[in-house]
mmCIF file of C-alpha atoms in Angstrom:
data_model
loop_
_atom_site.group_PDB
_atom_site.id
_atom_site.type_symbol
_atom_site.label_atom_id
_atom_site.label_comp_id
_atom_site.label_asym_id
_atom_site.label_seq_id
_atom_site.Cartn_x
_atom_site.Cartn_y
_atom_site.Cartn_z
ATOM 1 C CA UNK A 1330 13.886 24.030 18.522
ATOM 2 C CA UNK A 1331 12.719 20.275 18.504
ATOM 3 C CA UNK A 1332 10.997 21.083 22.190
ATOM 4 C CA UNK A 1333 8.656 23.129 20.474
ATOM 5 C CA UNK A 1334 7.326 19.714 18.661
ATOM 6 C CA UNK A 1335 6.269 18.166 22.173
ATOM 7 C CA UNK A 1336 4.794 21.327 23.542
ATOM 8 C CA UNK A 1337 1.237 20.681 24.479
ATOM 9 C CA UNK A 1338 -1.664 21.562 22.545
ATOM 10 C CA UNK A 1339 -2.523 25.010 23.207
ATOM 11 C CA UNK A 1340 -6.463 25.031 23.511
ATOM 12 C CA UNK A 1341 -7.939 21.740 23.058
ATOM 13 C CA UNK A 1342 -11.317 23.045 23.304
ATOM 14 C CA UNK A 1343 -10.866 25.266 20.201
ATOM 15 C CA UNK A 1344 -9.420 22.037 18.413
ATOM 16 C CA UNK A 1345 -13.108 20.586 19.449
ATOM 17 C CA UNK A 1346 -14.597 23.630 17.832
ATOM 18 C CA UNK A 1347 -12.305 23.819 14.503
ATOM 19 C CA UNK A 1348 -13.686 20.061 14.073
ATOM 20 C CA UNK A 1349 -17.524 20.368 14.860
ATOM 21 C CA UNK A 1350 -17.436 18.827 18.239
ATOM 22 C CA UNK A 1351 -19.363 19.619 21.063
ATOM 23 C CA UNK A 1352 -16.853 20.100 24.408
ATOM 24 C CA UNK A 1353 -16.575 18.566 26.577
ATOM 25 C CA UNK A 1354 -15.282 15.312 25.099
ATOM 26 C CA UNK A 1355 -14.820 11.936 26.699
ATOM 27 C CA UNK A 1356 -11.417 9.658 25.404
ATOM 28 C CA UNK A 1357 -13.625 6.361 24.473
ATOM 29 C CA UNK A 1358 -14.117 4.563 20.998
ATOM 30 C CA UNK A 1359 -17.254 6.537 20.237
ATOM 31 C CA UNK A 1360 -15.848 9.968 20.626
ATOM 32 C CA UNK A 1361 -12.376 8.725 18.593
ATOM 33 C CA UNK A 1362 -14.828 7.604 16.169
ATOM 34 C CA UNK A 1363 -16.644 11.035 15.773
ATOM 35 C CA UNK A 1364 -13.161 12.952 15.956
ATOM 36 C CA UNK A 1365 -11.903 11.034 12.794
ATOM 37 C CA UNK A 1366 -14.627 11.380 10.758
ATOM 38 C CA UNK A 1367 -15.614 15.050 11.908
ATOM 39 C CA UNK A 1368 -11.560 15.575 11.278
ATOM 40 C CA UNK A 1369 -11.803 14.095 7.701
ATOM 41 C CA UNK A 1370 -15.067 16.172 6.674
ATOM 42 C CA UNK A 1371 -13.803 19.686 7.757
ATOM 43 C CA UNK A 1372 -9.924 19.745 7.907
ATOM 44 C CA UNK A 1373 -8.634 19.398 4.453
ATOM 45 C CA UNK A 1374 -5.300 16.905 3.548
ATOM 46 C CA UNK A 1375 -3.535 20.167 1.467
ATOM 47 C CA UNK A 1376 0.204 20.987 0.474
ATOM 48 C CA UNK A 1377 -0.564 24.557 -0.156
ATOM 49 C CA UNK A 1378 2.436 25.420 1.878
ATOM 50 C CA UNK A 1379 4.957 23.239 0.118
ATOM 51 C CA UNK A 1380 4.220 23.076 -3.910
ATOM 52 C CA UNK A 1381 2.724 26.621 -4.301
ATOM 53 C CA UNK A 1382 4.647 28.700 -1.224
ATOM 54 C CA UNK A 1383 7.853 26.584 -1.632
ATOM 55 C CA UNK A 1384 8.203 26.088 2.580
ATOM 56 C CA UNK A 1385 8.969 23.141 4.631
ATOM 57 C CA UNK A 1386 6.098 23.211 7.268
ATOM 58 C CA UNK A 1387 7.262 23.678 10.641
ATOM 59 C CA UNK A 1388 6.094 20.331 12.927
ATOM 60 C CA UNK A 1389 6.204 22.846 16.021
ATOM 61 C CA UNK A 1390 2.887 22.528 17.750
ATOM 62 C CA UNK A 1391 1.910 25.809 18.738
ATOM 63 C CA UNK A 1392 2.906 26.527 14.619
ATOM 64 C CA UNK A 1393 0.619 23.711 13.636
ATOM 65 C CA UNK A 1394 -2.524 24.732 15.557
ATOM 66 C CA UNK A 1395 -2.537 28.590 14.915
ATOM 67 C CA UNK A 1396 -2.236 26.975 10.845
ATOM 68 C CA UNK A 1397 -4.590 24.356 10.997
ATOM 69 C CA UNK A 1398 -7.260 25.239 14.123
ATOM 70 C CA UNK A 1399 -6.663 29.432 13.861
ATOM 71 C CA UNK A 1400 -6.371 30.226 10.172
ATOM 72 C CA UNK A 1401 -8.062 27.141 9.453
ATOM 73 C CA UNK A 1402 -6.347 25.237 7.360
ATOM 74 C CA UNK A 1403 -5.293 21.985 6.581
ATOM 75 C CA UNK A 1404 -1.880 20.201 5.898
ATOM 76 C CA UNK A 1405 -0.712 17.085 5.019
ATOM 77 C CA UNK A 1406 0.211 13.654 7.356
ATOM 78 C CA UNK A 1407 3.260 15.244 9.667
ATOM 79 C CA UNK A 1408 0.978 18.316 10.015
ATOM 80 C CA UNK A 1409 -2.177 16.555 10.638
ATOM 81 C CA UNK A 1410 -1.504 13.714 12.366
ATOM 82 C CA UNK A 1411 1.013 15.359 14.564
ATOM 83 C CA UNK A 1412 -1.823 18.056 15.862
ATOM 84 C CA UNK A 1413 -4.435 15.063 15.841
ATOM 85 C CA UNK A 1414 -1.897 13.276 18.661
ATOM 86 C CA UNK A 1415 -1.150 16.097 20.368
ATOM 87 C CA UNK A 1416 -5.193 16.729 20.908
ATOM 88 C CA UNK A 1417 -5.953 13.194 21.695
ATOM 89 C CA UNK A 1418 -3.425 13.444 24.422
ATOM 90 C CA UNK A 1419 -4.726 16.169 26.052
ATOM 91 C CA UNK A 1420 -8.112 14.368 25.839
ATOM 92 C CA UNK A 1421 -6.111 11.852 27.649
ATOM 93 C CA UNK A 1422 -5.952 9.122 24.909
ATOM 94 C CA UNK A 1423 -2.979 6.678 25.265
ATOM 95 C CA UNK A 1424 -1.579 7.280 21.850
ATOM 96 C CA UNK A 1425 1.684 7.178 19.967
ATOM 97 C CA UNK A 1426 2.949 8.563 16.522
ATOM 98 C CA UNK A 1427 3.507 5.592 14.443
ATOM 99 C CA UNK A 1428 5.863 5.634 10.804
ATOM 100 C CA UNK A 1429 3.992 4.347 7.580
ATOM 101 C CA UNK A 1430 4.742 3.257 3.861
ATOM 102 C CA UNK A 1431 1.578 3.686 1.178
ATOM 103 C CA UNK A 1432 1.265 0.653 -0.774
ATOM 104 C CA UNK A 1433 -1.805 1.059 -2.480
ATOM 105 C CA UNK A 1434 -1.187 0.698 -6.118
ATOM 106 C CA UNK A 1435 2.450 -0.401 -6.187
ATOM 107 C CA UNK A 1436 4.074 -3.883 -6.365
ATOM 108 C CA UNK A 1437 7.279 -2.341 -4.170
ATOM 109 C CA UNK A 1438 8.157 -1.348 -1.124
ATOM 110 C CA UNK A 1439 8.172 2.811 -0.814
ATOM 111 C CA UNK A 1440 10.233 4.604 1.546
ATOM 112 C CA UNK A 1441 8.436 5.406 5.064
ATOM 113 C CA UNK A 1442 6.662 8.772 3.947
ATOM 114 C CA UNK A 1443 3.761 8.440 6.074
ATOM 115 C CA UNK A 1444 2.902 8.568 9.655
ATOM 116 C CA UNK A 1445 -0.132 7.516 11.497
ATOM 117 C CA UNK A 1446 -1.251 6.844 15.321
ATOM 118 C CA UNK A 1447 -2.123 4.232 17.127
ATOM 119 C CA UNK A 1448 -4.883 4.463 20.083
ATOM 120 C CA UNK A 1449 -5.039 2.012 22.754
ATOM 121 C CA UNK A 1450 -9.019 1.422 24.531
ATOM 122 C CA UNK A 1451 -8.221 -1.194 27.516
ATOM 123 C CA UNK A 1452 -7.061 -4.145 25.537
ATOM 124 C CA UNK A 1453 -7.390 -2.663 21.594
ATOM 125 C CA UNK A 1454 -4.960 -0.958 19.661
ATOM 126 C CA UNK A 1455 -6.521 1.333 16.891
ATOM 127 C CA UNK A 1456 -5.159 2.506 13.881
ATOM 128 C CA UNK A 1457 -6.137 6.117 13.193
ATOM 129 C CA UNK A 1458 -5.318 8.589 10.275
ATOM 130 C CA UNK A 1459 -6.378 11.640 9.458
ATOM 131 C CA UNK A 1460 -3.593 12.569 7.118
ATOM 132 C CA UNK A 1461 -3.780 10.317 4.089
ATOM 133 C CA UNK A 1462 -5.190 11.710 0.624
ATOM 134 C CA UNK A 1463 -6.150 8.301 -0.573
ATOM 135 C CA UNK A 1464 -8.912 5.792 0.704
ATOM 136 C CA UNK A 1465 -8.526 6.205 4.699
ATOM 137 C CA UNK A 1466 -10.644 4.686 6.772
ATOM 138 C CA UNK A 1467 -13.123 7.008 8.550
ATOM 139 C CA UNK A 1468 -12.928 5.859 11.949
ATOM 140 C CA UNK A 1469 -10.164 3.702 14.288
ATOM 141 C CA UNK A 1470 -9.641 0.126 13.022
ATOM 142 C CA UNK A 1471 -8.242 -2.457 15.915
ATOM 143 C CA UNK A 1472 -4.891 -3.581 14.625
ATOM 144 C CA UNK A 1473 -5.325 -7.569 14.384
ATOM 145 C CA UNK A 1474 -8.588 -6.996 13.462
ATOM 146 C CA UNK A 1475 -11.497 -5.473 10.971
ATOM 147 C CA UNK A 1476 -13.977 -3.236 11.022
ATOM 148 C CA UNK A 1477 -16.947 -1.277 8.517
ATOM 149 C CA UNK A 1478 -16.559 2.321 8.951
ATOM 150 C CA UNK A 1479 -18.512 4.841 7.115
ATOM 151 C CA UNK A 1480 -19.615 1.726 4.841
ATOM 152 C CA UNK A 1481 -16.237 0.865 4.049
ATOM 153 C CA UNK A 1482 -14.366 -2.271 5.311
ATOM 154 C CA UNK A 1483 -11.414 -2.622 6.819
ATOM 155 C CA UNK A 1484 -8.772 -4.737 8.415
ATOM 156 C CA UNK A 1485 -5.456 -5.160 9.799
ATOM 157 C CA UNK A 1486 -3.112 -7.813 9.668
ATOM 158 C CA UNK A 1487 0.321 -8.703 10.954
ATOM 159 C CA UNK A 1488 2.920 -8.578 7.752
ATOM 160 C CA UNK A 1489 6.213 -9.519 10.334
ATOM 161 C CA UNK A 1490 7.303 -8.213 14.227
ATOM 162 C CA UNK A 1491 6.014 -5.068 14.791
ATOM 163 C CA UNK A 1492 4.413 -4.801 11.297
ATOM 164 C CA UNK A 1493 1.401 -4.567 10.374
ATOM 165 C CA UNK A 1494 -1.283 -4.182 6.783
ATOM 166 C CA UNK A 1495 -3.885 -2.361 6.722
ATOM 167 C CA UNK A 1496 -6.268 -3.394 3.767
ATOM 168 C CA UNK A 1497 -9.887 -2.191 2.438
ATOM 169 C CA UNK A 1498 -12.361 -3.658 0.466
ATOM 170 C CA UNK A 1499 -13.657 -1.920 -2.744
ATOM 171 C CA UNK A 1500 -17.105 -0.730 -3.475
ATOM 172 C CA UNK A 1501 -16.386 -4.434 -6.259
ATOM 173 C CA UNK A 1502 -15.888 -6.387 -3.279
ATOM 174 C CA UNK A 1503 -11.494 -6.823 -3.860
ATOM 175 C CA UNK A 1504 -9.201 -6.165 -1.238
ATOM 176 C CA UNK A 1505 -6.515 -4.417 -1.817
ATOM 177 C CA UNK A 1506 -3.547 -3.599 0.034
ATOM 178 C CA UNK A 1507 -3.435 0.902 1.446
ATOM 179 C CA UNK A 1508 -0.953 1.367 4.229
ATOM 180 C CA UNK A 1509 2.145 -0.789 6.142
ATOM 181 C CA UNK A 1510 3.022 0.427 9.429
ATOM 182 C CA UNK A 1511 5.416 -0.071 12.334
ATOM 183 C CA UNK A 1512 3.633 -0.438 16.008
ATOM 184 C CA UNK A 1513 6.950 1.278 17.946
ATOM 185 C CA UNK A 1514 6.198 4.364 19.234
ATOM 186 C CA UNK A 1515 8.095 6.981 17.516
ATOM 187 C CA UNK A 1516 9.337 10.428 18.896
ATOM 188 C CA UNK A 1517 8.517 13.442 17.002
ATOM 189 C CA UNK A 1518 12.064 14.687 15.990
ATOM 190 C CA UNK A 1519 11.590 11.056 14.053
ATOM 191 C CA UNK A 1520 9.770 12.967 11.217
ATOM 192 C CA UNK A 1521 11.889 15.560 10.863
ATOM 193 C CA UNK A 1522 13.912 14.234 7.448
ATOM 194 C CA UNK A 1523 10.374 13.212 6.087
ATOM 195 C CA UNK A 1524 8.896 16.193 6.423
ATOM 196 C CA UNK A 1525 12.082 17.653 4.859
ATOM 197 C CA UNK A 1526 11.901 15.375 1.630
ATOM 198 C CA UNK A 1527 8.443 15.000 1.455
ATOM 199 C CA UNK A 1528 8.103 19.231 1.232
ATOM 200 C CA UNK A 1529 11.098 20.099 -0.731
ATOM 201 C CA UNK A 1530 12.554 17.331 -2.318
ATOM 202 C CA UNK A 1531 11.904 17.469 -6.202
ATOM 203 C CA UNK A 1532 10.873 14.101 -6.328
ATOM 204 C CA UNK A 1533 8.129 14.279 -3.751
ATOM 205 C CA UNK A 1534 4.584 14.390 -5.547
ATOM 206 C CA UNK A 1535 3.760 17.643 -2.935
ATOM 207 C CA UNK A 1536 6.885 19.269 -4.495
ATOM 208 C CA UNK A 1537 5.496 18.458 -7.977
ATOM 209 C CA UNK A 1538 1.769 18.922 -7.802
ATOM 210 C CA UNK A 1539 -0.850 20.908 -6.119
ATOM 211 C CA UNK A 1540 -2.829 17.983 -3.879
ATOM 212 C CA UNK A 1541 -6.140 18.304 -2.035
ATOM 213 C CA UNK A 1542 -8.696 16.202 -0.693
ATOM 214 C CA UNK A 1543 -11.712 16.232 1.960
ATOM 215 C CA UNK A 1544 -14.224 13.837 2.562
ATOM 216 C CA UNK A 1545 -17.798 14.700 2.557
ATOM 217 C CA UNK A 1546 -21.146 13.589 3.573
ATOM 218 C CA UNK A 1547 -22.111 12.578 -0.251
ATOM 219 C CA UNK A 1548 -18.663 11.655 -1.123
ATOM 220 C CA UNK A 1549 -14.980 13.446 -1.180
ATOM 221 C CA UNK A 1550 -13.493 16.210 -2.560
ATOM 222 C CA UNK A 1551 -10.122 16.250 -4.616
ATOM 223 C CA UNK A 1552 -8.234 19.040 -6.026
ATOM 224 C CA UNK A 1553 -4.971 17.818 -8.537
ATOM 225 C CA UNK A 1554 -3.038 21.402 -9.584
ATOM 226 C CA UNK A 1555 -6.394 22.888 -10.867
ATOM 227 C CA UNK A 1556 -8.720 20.195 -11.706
ATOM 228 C CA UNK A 1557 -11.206 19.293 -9.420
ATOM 229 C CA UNK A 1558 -12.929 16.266 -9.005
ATOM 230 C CA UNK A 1559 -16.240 15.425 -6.594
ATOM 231 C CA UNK A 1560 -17.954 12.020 -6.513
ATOM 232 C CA UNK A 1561 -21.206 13.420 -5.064
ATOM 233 C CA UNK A 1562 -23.621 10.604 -4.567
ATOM 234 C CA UNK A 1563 -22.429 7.886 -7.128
ATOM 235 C CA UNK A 1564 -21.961 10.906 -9.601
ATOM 236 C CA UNK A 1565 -18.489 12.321 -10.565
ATOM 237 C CA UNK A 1566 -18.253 16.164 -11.359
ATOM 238 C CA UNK A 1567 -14.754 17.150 -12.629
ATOM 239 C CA UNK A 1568 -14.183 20.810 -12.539
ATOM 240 C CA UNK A 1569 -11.147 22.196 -14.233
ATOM 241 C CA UNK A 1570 -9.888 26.328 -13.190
ATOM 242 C CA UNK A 1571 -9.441 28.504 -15.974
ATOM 243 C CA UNK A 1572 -6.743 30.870 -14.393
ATOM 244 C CA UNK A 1573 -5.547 31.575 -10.392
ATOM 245 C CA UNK A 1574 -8.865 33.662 -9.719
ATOM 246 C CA UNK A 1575 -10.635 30.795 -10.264
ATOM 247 C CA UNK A 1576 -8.775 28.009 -9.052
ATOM 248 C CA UNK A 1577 -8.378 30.084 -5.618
ATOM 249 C CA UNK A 1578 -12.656 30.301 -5.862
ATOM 250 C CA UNK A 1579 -12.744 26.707 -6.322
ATOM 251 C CA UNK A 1580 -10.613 26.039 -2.878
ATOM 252 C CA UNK A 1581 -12.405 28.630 -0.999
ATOM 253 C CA UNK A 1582 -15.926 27.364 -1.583
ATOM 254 C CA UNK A 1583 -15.108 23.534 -1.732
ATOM 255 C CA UNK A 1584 -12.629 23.642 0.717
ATOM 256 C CA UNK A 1585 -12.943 26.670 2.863
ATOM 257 C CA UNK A 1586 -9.553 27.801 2.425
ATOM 258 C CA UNK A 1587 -8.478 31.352 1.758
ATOM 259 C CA UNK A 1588 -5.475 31.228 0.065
ATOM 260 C CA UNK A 1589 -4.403 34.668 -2.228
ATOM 261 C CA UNK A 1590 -4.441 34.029 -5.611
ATOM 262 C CA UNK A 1591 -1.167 35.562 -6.170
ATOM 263 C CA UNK A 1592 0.444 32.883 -4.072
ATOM 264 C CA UNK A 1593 -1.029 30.195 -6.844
ATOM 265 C CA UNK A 1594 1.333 28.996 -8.959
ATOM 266 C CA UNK A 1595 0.340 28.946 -12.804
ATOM 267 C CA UNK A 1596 1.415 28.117 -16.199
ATOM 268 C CA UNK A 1597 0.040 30.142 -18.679
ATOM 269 C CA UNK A 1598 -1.271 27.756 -21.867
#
């Protein structure tokens, strides 16, 4: 069974096409830099699978890309990430499947419930993510370095051997602390038991709550159970579902998912 996690991507020209890209492609900064942003604006961070269907989400890749490139949907960071490395591969990246700890917001250290990539250009290693619902950056950032993507800074610093911070700055100009991660390449059984807790255990925030995001040109997109909430342009439009006809509306036509109503979970009152 864990073979089926390093099976190659089955058609990376449809990936292309599921993202908005033009094929062919060419594995250099510019075209990683249009593949995470066109990746962040059309392939939604969602844990549709694990809080309202109850499943673990199989990490198989042929699985992952008839989900996320075929039916066209999205997943969350050992779904996403995990397809985004297998594509990049067959683009014929150097890149590796790195673990990660989210940091933004808490004075602690969290378990390592996160994964990432790293992408190495001649003599730069890149950070790249594609599966984080918080502030990601929308482009590769060179680990040891900074960089302004998408108007938003940047940077990576070295916290101890192998470990590394990545920090942003705020639209106020602070820096705060988003993501720790280890540089070893990982295999891609390594994900297995955080996949596992992450989906099903009762503690996980996907096992408690309904979570999606997408970025967009004006802004992003974020869905929390059945409030919605879109910063559009410096404004913020909160939209909140009245019953599961509705709230499966609002994440068809914000974020192109068509997901059965019945299959919603919902408390009455």
């Amino acid at each position: 069974m864990y073979e089926e996690m390093y099976a190659p991507l089955p058609d990376a020209k449809a990936y292309a096409e599921r993202i908005g890209l033009e094929w062919p492609l060419t594995p250099d900064l510019d075209t990683l830099d249009r593949i995470i942003l066109a990746h962040q604006c059309m392939v939604p961070f969602e844990n549709l699978q694990c809080y309202d269907q109850g499943q673990e989400p199989s990490l198989a890749i042929e699985t992952l890309f008839e989900k996320i490139v075929a039916q066209r949907r999205g997943g969350f960071c050992f779904e996403l990430n995990a397809l985004l490395l297998s594509f990049l591969k067959a683009l014929g990246y150097d890149a590796w499947g790195v673990s990660c700890r989210i940091v933004r917001g808490r004075d602690y250290a969290p378990p390592m419930l996160h994964r990432a990539l790293l992408v190495r250009l001649e003599e730069t290693v890149y950070y790249c993510d594609v599966g984080y619902g918080g502030p990601q950056p929308a482009g590769p950032v060179p680990v040891d370095g900074e960089r302004v993507v998408f108007g938003e800074r940047f940077l990576i610093e070295p916290r101890g051997e192998h470990w590394w911070g990545l920090d942003r700055y705020t639209s106020k100009g602070e820096r705060e602390r988003v993501i720790e991660l280890l540089d070893l390449p990982l295999p891609e059984s390594y994900f297995i038991p955080y996949n596992f807790y992450c989906s099903k255990n009762p503690s996980s925030l996907f096992a408690k709550k309904r979570v999606l995001n997408l970025r967009t040109a004006q802004g992003s997109l974020a869905l929390m159970d059945a409030t919605l909430t879109e910063h559009r342009g410096g404004e913020v439009l909160v939209t909140e579902a009245g019953s599961r006809e509705e709230l499966a509306a609002l994440i068809r036509e914000k974020f192109g998912i068509d997901f059965p109503a019945a299959s919603l979970r919902w408390e009455e009152g």
